[in-house]
GROMACS .gro file of C-alpha atoms in nm:
model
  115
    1UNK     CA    1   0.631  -2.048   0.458
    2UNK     CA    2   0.506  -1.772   0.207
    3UNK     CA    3   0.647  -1.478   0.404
    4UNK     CA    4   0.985  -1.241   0.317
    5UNK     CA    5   1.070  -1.141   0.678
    6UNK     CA    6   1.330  -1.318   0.833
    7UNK     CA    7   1.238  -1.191   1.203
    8UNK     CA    8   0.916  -1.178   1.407
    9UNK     CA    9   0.601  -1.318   1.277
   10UNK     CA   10   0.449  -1.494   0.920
   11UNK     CA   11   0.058  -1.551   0.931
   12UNK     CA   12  -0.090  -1.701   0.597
   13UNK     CA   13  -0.417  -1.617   0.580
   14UNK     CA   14  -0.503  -1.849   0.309
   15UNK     CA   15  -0.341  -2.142   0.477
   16UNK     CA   16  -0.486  -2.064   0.810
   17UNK     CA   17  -0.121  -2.066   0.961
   18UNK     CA   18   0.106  -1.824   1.142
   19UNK     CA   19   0.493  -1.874   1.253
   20UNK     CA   20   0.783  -1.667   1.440
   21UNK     CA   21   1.134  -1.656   1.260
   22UNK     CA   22   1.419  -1.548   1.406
   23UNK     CA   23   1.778  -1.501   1.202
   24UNK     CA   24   1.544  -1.601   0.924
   25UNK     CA   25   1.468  -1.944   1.037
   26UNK     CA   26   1.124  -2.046   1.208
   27UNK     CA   27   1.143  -2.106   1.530
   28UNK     CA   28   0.797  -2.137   1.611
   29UNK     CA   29   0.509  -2.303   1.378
   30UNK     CA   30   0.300  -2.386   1.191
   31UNK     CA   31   0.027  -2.342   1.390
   32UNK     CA   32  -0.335  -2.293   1.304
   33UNK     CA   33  -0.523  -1.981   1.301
   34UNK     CA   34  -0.830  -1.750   1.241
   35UNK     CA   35  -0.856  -1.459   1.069
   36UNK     CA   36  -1.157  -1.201   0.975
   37UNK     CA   37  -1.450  -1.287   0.883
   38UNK     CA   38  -1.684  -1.107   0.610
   39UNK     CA   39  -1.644  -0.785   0.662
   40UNK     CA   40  -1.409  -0.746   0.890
   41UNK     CA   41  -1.083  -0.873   0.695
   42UNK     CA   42  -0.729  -0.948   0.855
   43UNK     CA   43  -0.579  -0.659   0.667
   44UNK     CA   44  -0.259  -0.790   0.477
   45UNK     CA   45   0.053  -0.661   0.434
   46UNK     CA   46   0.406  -0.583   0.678
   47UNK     CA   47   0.306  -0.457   0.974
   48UNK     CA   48   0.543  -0.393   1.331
   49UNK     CA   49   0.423  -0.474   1.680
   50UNK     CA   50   0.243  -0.144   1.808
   51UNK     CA   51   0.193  -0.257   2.184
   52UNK     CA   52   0.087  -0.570   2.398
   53UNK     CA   53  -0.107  -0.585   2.640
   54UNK     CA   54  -0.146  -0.948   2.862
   55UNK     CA   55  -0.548  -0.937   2.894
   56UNK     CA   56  -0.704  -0.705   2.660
   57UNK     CA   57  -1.075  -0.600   2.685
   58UNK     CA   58  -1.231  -0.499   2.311
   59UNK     CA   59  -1.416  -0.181   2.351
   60UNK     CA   60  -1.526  -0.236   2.033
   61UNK     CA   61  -1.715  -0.601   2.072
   62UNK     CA   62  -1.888  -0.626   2.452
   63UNK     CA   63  -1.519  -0.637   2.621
   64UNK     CA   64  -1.452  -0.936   2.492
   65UNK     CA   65  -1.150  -1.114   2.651
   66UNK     CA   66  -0.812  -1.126   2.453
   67UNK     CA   67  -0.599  -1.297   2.643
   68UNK     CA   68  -0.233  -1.281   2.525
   69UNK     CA   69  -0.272  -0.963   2.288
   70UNK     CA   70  -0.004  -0.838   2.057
   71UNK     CA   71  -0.123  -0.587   1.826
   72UNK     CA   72   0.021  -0.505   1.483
   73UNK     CA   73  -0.245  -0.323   1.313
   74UNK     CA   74  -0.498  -0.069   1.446
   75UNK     CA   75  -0.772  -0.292   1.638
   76UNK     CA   76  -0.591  -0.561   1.507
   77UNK     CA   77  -0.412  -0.846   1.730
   78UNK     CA   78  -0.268  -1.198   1.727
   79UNK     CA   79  -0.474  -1.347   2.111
   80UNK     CA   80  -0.609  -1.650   2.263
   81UNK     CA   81  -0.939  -1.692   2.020
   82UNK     CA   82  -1.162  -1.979   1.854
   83UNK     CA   83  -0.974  -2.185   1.625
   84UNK     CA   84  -1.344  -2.271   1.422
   85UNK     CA   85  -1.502  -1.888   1.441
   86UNK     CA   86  -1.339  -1.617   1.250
   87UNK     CA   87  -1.264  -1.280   1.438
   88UNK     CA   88  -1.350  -0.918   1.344
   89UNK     CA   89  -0.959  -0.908   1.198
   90UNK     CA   90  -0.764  -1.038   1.468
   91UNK     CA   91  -0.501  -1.377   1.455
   92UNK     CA   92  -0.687  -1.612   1.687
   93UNK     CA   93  -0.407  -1.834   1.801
   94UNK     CA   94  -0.473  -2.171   2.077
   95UNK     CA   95  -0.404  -2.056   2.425
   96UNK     CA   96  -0.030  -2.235   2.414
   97UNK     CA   97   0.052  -2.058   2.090
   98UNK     CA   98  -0.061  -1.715   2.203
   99UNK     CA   99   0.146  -1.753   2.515
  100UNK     CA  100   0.453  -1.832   2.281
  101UNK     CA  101   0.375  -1.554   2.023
  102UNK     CA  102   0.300  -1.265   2.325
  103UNK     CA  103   0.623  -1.378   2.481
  104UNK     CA  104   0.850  -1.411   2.210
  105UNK     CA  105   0.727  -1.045   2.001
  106UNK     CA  106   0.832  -0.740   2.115
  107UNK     CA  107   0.689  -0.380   2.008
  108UNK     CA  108   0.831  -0.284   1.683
  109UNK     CA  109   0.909  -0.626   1.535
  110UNK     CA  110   0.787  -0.747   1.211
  111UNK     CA  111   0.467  -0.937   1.107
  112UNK     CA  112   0.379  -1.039   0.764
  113UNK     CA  113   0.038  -1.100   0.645
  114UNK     CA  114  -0.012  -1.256   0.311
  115UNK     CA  115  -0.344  -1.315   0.170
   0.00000   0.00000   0.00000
């Protein structure tokens, strides 16, 4: 696990894997993952949980459904999403793995990106 936090949430973009820690041991993961596509990167960095919201609708792409949305970045969210089609920048997680990741974060906890 490449990440330095020891709470909240690890996604490895590279790796195409994401975990929760608590008490800085996982308690969650690996699980698999997409991220952005070609122009529309996953942007990396440490990042806290800005809001959630349980079924999202993207103004931005046709109100697409995002089921299970926790957003750390601007536009940016870990939701329910194709595990073989990258997004436009969001952590598509399987439907059981968005479930645990929108239930376990909270707003204002940590999530590490690394390239």
């Amino acid at each position: 696990m490449p990440c330095t936090v020891t709470e909240g949430a690890c996604v490895d973009i590279s790796a195409k894997k994401a975990w929760l820690l608590s008490g800085g041991k996982v308690v969650y993961g690996p699980v698999s993952i997409t991220t952005g596509r070609k122009g529309y990167p996953t942007p990396a960095g440490t990042f806290n949980v800005l809001y959630k919201e349980k079924m999202h609708y993207s103004k931005e792409f046709d109100d697409a459904e995002m089921p299970n949305s926790v957003f750390f970045y601007p536009g940016d969210a870990f939701h329910t999403g194709s595990l073989s089609t990258p997004s436009h920048g969001c952590v598509h997680l399987s439907s059981s793995a968005s479930l645990k990741f929108f239930n376990t974060l909270g707003v204002g906890d940590p999530v590490q990106v690394v390239p």
